[in-house]
Each structure stands twice: as structure tokens, then as C-alpha cells.
mmCIF file of N, CA and C in Angstrom:
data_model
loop_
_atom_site.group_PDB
_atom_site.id
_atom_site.type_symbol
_atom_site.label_atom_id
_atom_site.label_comp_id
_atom_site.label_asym_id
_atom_site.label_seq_id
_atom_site.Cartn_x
_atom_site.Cartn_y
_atom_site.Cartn_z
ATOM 1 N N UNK A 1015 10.453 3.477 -9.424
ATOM 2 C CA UNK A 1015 11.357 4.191 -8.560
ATOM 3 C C UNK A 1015 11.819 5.456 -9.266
ATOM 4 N N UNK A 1016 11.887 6.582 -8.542
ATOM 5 C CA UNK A 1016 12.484 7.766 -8.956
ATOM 6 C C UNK A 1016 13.936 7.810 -9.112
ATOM 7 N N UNK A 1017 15.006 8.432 -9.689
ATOM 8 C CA UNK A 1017 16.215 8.881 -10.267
ATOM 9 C C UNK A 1017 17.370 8.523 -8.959
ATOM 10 N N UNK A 1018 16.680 8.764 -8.162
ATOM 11 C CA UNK A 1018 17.730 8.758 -6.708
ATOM 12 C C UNK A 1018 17.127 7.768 -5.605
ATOM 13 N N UNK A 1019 16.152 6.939 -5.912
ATOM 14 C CA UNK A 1019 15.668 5.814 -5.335
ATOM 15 C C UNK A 1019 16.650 4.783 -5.627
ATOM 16 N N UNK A 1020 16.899 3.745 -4.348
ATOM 17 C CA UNK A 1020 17.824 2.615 -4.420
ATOM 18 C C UNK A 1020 16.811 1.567 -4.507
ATOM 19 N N UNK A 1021 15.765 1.956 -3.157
ATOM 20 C CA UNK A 1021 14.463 1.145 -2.679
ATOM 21 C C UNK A 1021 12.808 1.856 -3.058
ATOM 22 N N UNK A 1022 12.260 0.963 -3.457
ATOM 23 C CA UNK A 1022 10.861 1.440 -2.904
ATOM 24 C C UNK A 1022 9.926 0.675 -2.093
ATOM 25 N N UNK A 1023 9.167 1.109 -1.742
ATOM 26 C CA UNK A 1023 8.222 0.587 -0.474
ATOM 27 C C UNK A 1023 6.954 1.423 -1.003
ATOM 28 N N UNK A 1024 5.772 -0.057 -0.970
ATOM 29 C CA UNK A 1024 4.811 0.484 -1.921
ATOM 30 C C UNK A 1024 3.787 0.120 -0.503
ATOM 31 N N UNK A 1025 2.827 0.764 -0.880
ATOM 32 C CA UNK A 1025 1.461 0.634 0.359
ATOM 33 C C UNK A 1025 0.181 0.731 -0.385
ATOM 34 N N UNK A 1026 -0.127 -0.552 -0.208
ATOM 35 C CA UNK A 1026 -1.641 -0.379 -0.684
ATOM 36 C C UNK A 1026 -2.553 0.153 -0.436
ATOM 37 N N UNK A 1027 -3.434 0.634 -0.291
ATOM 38 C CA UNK A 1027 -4.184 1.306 0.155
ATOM 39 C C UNK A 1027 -5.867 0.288 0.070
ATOM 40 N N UNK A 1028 -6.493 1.221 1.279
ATOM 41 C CA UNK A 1028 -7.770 -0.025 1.023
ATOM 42 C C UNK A 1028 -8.735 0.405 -0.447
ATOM 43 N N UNK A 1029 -9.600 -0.591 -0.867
ATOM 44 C CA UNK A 1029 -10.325 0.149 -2.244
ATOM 45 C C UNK A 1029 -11.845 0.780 -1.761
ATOM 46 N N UNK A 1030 -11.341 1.894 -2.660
ATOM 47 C CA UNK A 1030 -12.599 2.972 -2.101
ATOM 48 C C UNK A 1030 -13.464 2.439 -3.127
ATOM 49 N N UNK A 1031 -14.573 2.207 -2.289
ATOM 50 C CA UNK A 1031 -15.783 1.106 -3.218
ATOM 51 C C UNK A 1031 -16.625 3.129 -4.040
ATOM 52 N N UNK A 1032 -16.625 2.404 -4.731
ATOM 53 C CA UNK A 1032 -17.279 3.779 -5.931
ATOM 54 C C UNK A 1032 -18.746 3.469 -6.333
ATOM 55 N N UNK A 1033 -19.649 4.409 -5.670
ATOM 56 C CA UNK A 1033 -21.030 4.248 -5.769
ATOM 57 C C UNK A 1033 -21.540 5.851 -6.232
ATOM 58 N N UNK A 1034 -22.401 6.104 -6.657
ATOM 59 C CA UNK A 1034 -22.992 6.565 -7.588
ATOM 60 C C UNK A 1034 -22.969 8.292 -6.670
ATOM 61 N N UNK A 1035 -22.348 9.359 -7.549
ATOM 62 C CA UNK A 1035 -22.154 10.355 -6.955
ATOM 63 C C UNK A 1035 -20.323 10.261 -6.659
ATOM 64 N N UNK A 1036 -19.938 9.367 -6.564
ATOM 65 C CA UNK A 1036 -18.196 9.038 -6.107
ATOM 66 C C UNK A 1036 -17.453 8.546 -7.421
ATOM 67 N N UNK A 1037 -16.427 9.575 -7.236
ATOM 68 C CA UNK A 1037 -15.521 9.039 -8.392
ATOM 69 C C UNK A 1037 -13.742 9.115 -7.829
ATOM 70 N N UNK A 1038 -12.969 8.976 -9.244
ATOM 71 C CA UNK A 1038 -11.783 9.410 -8.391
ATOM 72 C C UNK A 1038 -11.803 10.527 -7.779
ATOM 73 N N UNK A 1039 -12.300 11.587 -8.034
ATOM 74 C CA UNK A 1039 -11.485 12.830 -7.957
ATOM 75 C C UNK A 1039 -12.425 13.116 -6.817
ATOM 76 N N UNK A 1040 -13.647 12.594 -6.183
ATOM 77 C CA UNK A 1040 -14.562 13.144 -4.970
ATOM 78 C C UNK A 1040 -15.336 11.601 -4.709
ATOM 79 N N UNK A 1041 -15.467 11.810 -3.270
ATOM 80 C CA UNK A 1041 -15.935 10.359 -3.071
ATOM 81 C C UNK A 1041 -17.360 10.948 -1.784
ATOM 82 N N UNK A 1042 -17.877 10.341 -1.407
ATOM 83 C CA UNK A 1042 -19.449 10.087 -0.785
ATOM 84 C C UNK A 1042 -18.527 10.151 0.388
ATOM 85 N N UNK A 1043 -19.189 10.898 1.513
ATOM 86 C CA UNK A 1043 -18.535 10.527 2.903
ATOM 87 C C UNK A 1043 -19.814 10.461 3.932
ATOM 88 N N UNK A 1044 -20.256 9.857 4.702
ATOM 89 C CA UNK A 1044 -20.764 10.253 6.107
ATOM 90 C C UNK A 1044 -22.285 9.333 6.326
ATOM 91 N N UNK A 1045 -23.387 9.919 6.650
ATOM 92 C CA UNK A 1045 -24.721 9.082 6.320
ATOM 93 C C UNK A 1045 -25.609 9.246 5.264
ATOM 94 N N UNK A 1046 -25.991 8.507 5.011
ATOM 95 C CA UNK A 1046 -27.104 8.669 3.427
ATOM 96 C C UNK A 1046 -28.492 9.459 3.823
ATOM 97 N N UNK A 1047 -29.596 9.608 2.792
ATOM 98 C CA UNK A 1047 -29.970 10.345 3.088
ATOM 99 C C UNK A 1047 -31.493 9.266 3.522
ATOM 100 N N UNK A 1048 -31.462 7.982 3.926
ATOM 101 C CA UNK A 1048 -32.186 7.434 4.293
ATOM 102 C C UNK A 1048 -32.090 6.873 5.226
ATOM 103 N N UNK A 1049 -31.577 7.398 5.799
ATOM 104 C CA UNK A 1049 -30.493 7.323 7.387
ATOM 105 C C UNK A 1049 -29.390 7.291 8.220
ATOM 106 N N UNK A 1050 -28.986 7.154 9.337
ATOM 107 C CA UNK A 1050 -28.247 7.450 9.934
ATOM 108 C C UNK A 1050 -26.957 6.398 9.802
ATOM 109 N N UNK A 1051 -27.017 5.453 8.339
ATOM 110 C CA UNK A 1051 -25.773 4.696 8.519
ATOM 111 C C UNK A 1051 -24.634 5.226 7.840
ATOM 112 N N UNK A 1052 -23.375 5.478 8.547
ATOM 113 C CA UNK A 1052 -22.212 5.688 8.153
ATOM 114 C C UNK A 1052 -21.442 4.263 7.402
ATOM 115 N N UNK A 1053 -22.134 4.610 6.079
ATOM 116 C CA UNK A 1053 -21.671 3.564 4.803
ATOM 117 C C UNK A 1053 -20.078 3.724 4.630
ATOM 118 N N UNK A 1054 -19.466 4.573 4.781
ATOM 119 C CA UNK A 1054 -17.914 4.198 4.247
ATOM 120 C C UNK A 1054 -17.268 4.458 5.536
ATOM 121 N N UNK A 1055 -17.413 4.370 7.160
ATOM 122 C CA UNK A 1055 -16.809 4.676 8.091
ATOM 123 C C UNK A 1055 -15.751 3.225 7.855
ATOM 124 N N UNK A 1056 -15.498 2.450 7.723
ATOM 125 C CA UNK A 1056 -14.994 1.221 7.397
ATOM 126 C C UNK A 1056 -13.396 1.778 6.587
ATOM 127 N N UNK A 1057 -14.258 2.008 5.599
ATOM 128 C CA UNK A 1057 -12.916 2.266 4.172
ATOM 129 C C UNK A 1057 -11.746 3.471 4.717
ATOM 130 N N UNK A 1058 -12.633 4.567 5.471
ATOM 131 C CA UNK A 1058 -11.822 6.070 6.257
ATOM 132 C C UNK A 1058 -11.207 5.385 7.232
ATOM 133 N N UNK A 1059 -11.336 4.382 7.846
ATOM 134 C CA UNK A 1059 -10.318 4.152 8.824
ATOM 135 C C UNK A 1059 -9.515 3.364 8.448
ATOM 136 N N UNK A 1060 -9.781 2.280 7.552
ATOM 137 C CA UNK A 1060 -8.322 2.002 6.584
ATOM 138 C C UNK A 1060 -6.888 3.040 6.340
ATOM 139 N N UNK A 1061 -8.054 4.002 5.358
ATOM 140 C CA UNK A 1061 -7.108 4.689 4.641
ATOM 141 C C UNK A 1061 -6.752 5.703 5.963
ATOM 142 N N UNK A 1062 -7.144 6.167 6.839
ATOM 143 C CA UNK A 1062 -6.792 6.759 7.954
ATOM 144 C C UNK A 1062 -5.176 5.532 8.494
ATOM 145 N N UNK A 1063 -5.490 4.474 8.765
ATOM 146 C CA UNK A 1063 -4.149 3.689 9.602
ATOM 147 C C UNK A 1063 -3.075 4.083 8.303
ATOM 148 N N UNK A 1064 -3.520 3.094 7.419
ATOM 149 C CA UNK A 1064 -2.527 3.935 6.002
ATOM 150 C C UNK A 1064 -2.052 4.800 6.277
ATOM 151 N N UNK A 1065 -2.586 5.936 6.344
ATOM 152 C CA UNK A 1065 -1.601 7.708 6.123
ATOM 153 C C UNK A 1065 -0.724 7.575 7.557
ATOM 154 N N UNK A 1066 -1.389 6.501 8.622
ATOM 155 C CA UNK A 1066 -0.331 7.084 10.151
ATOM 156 C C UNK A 1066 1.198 5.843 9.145
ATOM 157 N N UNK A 1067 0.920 4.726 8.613
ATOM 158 C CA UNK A 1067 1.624 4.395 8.261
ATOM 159 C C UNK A 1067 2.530 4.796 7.395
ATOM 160 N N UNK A 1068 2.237 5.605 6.201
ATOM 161 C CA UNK A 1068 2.549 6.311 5.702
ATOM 162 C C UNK A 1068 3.411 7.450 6.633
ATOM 163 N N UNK A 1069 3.405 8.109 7.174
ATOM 164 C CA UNK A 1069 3.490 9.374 7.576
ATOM 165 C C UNK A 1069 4.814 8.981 8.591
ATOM 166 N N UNK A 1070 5.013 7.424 8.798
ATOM 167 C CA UNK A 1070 5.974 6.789 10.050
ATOM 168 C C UNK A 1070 7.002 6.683 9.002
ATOM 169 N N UNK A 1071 6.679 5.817 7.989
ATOM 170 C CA UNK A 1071 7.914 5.393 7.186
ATOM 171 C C UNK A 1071 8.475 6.781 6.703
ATOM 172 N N UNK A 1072 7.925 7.889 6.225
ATOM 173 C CA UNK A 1072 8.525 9.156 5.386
ATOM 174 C C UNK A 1072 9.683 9.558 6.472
ATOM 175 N N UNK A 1073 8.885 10.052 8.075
ATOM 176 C CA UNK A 1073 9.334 10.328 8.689
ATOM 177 C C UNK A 1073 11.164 9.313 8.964
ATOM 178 N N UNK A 1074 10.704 8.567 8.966
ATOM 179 C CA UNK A 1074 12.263 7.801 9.802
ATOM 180 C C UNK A 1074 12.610 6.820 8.457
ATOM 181 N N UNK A 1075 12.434 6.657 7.247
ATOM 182 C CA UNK A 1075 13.323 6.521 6.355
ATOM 183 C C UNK A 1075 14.202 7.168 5.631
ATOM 184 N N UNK A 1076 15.422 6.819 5.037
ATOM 185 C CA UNK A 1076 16.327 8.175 4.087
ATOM 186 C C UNK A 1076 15.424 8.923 3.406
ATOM 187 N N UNK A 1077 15.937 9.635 2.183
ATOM 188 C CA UNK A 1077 15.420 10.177 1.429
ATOM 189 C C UNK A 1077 15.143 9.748 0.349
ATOM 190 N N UNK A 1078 16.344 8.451 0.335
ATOM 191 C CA UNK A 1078 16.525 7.834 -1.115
ATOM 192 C C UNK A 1078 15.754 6.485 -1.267
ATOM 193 N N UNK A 1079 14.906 6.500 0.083
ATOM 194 C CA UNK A 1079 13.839 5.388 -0.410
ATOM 195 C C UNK A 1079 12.461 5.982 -0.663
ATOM 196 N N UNK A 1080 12.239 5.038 -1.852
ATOM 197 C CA UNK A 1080 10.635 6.092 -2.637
ATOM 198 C C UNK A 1080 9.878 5.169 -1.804
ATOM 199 N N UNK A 1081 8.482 5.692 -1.041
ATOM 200 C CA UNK A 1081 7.331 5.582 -0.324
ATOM 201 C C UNK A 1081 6.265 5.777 -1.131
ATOM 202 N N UNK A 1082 5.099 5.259 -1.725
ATOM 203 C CA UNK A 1082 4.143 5.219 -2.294
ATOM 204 C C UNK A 1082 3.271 4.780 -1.781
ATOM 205 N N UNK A 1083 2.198 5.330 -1.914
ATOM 206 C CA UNK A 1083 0.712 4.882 -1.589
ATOM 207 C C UNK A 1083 -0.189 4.831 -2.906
ATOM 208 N N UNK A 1084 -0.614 3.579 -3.237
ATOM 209 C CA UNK A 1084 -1.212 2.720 -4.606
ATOM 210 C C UNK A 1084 -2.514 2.720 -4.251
ATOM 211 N N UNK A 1085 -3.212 2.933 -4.974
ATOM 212 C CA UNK A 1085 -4.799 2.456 -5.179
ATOM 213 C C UNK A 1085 -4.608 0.876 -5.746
ATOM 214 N N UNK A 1086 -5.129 -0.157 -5.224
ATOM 215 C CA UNK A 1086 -5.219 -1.350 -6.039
ATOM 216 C C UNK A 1086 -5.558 -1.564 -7.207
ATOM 217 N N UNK A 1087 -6.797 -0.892 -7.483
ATOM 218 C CA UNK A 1087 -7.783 -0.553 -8.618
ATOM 219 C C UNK A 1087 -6.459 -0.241 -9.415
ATOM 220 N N UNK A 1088 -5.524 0.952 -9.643
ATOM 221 C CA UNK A 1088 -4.420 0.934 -10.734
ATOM 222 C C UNK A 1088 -3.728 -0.309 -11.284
ATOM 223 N N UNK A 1089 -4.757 -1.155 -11.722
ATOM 224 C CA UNK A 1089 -3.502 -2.750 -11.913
ATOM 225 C C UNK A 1089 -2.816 -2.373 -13.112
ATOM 226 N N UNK A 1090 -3.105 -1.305 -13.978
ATOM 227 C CA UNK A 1090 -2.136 -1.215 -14.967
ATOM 228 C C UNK A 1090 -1.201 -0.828 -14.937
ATOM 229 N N UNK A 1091 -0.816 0.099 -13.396
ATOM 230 C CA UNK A 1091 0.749 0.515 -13.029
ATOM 231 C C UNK A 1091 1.135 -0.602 -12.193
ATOM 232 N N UNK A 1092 0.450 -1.332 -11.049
ATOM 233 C CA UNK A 1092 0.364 -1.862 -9.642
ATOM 234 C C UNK A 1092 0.878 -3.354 -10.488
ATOM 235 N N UNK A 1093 0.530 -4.306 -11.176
ATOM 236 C CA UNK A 1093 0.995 -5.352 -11.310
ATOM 237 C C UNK A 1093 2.093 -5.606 -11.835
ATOM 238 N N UNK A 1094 2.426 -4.599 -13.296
ATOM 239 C CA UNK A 1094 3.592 -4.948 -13.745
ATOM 240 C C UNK A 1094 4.773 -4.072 -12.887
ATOM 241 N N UNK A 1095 4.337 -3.390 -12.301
ATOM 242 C CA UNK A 1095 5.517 -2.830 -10.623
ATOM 243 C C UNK A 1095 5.948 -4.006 -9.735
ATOM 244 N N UNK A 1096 4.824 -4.745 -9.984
ATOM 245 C CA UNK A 1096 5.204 -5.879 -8.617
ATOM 246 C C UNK A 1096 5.848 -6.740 -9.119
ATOM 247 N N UNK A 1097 5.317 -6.935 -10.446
ATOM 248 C CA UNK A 1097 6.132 -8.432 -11.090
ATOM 249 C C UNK A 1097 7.800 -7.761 -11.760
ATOM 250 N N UNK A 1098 7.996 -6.344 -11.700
ATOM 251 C CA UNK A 1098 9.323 -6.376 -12.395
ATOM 252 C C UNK A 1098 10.181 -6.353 -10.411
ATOM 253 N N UNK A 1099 9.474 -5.625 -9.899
ATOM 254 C CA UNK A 1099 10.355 -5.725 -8.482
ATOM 255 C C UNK A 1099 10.447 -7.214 -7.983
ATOM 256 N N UNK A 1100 9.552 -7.940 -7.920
ATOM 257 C CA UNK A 1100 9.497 -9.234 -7.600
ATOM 258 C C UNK A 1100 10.713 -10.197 -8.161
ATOM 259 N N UNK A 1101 10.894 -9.730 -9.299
ATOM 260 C CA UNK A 1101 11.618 -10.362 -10.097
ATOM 261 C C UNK A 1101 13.181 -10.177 -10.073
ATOM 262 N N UNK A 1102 13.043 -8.997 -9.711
ATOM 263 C CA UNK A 1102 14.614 -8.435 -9.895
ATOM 264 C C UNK A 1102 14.917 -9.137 -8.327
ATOM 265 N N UNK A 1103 14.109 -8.674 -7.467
ATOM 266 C CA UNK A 1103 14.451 -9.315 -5.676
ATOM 267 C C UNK A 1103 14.729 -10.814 -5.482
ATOM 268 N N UNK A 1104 14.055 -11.606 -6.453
ATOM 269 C CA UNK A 1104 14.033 -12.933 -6.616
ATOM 270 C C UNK A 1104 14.528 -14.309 -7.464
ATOM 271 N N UNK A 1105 14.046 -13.761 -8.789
ATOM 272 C CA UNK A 1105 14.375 -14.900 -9.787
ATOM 273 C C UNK A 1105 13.708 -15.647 -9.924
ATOM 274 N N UNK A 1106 12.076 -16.127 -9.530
ATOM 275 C CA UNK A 1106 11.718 -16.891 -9.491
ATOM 276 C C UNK A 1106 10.205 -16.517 -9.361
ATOM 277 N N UNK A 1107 9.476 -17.777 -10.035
ATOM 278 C CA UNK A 1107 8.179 -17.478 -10.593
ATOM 279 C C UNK A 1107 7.038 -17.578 -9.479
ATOM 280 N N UNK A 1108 7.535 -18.501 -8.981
ATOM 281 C CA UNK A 1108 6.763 -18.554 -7.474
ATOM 282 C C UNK A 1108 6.469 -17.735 -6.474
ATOM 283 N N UNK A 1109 7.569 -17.144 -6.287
ATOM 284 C CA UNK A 1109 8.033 -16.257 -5.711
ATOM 285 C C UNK A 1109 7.015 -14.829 -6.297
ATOM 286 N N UNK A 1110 7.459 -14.264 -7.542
ATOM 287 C CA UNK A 1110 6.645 -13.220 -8.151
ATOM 288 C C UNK A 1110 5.254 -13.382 -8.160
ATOM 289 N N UNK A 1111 4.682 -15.000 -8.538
ATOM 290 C CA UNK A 1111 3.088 -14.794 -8.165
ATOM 291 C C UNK A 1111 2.906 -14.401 -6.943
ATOM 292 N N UNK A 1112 3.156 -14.935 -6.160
ATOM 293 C CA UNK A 1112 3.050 -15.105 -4.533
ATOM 294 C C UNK A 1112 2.980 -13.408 -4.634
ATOM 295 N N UNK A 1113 3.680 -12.619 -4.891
ATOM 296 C CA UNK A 1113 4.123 -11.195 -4.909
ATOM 297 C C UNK A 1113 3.290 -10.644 -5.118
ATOM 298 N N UNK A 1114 2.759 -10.976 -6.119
ATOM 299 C CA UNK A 1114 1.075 -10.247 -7.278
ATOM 300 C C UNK A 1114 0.165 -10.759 -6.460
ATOM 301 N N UNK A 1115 -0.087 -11.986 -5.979
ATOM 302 C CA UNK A 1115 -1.026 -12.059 -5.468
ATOM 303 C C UNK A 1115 -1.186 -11.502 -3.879
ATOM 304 N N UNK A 1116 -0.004 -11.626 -3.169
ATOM 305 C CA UNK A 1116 -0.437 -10.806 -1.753
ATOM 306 C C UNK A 1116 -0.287 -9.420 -2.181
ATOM 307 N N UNK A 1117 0.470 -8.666 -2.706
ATOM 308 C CA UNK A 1117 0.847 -7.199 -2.948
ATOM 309 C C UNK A 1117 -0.441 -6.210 -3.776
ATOM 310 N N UNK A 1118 -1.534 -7.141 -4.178
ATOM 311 C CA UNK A 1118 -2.833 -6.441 -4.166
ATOM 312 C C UNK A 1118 -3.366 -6.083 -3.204
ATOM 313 N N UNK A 1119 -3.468 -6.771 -1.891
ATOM 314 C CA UNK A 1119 -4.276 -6.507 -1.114
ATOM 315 C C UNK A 1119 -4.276 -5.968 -0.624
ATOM 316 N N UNK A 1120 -5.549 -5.111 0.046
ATOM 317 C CA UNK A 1120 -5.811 -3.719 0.392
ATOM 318 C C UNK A 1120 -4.668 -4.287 1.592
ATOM 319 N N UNK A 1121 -3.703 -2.878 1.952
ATOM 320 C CA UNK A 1121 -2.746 -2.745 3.245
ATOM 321 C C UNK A 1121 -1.206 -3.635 3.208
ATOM 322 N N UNK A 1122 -1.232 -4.203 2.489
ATOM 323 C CA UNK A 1122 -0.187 -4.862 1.682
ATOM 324 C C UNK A 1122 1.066 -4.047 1.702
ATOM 325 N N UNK A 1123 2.350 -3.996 2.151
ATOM 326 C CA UNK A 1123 3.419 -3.206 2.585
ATOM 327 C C UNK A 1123 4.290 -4.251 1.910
ATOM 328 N N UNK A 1124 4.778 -3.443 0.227
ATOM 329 C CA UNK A 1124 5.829 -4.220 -0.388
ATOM 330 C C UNK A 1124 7.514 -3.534 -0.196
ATOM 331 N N UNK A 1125 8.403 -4.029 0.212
ATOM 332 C CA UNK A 1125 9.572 -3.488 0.067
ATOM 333 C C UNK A 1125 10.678 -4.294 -1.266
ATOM 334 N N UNK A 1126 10.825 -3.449 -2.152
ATOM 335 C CA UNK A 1126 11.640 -3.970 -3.498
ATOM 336 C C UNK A 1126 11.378 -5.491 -3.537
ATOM 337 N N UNK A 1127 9.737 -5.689 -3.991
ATOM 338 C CA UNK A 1127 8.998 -7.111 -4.662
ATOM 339 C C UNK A 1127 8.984 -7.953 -3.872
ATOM 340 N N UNK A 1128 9.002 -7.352 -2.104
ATOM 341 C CA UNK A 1128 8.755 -8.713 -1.107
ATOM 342 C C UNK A 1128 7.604 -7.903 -0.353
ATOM 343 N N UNK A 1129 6.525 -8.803 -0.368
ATOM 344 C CA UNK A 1129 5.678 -8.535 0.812
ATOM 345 C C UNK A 1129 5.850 -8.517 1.970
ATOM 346 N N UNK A 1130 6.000 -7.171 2.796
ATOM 347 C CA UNK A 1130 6.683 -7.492 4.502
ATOM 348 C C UNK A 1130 5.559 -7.914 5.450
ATOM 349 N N UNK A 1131 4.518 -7.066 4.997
ATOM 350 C CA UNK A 1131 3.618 -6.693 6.252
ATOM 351 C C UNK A 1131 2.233 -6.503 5.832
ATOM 352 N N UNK A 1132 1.225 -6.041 6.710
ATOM 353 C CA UNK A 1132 -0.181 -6.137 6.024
ATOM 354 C C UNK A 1132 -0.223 -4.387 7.110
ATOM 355 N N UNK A 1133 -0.224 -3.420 6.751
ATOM 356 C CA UNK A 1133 -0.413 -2.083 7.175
ATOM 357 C C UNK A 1133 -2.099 -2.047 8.051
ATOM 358 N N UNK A 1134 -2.986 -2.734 7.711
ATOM 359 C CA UNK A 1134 -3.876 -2.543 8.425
ATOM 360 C C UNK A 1134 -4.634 -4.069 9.500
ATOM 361 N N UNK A 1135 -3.427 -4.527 9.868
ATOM 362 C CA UNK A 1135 -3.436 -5.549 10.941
ATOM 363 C C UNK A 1135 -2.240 -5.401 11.850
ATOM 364 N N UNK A 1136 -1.180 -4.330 11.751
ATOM 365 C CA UNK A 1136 -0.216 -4.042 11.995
ATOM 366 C C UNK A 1136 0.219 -2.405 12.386
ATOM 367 N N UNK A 1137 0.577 -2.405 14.095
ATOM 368 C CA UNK A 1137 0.883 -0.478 14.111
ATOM 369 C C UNK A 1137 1.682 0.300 13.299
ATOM 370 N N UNK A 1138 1.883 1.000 13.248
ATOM 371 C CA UNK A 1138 3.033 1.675 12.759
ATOM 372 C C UNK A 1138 3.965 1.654 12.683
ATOM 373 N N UNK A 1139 4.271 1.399 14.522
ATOM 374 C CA UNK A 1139 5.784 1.355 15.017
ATOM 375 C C UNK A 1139 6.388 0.227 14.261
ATOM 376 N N UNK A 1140 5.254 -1.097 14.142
ATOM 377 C CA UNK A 1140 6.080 -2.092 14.052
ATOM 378 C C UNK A 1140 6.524 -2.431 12.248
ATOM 379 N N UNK A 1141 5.489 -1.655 11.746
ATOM 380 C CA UNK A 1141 5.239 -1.909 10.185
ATOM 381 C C UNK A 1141 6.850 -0.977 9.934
ATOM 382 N N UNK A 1142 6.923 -0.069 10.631
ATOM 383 C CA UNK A 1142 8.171 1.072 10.357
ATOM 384 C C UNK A 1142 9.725 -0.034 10.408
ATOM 385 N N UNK A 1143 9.573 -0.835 11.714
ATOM 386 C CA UNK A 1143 10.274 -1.884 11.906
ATOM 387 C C UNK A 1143 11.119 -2.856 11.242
ATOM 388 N N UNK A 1144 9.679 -3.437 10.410
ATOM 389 C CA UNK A 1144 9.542 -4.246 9.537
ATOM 390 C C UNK A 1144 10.324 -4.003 8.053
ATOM 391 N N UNK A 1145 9.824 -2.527 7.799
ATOM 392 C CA UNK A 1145 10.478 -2.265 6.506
ATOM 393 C C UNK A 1145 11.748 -2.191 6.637
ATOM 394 N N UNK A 1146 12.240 -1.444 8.068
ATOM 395 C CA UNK A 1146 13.802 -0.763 7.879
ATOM 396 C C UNK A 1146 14.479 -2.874 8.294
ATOM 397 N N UNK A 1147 13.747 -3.579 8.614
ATOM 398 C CA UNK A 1147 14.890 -4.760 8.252
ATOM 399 C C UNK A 1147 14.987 -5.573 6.731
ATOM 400 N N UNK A 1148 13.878 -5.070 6.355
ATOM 401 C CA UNK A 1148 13.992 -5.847 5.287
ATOM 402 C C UNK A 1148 14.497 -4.683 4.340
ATOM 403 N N UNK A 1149 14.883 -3.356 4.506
ATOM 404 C CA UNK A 1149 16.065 -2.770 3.411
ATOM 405 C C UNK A 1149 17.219 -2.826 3.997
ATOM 406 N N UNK A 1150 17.555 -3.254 5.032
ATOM 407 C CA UNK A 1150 18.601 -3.739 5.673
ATOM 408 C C UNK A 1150 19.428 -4.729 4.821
ATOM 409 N N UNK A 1151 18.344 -6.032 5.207
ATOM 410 C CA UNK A 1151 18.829 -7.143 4.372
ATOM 411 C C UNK A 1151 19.175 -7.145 2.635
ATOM 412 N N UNK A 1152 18.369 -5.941 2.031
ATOM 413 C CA UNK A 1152 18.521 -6.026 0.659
ATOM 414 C C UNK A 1152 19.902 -5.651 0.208
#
């Protein structure tokens, strides 16, 4: 969380599968060159619902809640984030696995170490919903 964050709300994002020519910084988009299959149309519409999700919560949350969008692949920032938020929200060990283990998954919508929602089985409106009750309750 940043300096003036009370809350954060983390969003997973789906994992951009990395094949040869794709890295972080540029990734493969469209059909190959042995035909007409659109190999990552799958992963772009993930990360496409993501950004509308994204783009709902910025819009109609304060200022003072931090919004993030995580690559999973980062487990060296992404796990020990989940297990210190998990922990502080909870007290309890069960609880924090449970945390680590759903809060990887691609679309995974954590609000301060509770899993609310799954961003890509879920609209916007309602994922937007979802978060503002559960910083309600915190």
C-alpha cells in the first residue's frame, strides 16, 4: 500500500503464457505464420475484462484506496502481499492459505487479504459492488 492508502484491492491478472519471440516488455499478438489461428485471442480478452474492471473500481472508488493490477508470475511481490494482508485481516492460518491459494488465480479480486470475487466470471458492475462492501465492512 502507498503512504495515503487505508485499503488495497489487488487484481490478478490472467498469465500471459510467454512463447518464443514474447517477453515482458513485448508479447506475440494475432495469427502465426502457419495459419490463421488466433493463439492468444483467449489471454486479450481476459486481460481486456480486467482493464473494464480495473477502469470501474478507479473510477467509483476514493482516492485513498490503492487499485493494482498483478501479474501472477510476480510471486516474489504477489505472495508475501497476500500473506502479510491476509494476516493482518485475519489472524489465522487457514484463513491466509486459503488467501495464497485463491488470490493467485488468474482474475482473483483481493480486498485487504480477503478474496471477494473472481474478475473474469464476474461484470464489472457487480465486481465494483462487491469490493465497495467488503471496504465497507473493514
Amino acid at each position: 500500500m502507498n503512504e495515503r492508502s487505508r485499503h488495497r484491492v489487488l487484481l490478478i491478472r490472467a498469465w500471459d503464457h510467454q512463447t518464443t519471440g514474447a517477453s515482458c516488455c513485448g508479447r506475440l499478438d494475432g495469427g502465426g505464420e502457419f495459419g490463421d489461428a488466433a493463439d492468444f485471442a483467449p489471454t486479450r480478452a481476459d486481460m481486456t475484462t480486467m482493464g473494464v474492471v480495473y477502469r470501474s473500481l478507479k473510477a467509483s472508488l476514493a482516492a485513498e484506496v490503492d487499485v493494482q493490477v498483478v501479474d501472477p508470475r510476480n510471486t516474489t511481490w504477489l505472495v508475501p502481499t497476500l500473506v502479510r494482508d491476509a494476516w493482518r485481516a485475519e489472524h489465522q492460518a487457514g484463513h491466509v492459505w486459503k488467501t495464497v491459494r485463491r488470490g493467485t488465480d488468474p482474475g482473483a479480486v483481493v480486498v485487504d487479504g480477503r478474496v471477494v470475487a473472481n474478475g473474469l466470471r464476474t461484470d464489472a458492475e457487480t465486481v465494483t459492488q462487491i469490493v465497495r462492501s467488503a471496504l465497507a465492512a473493514a
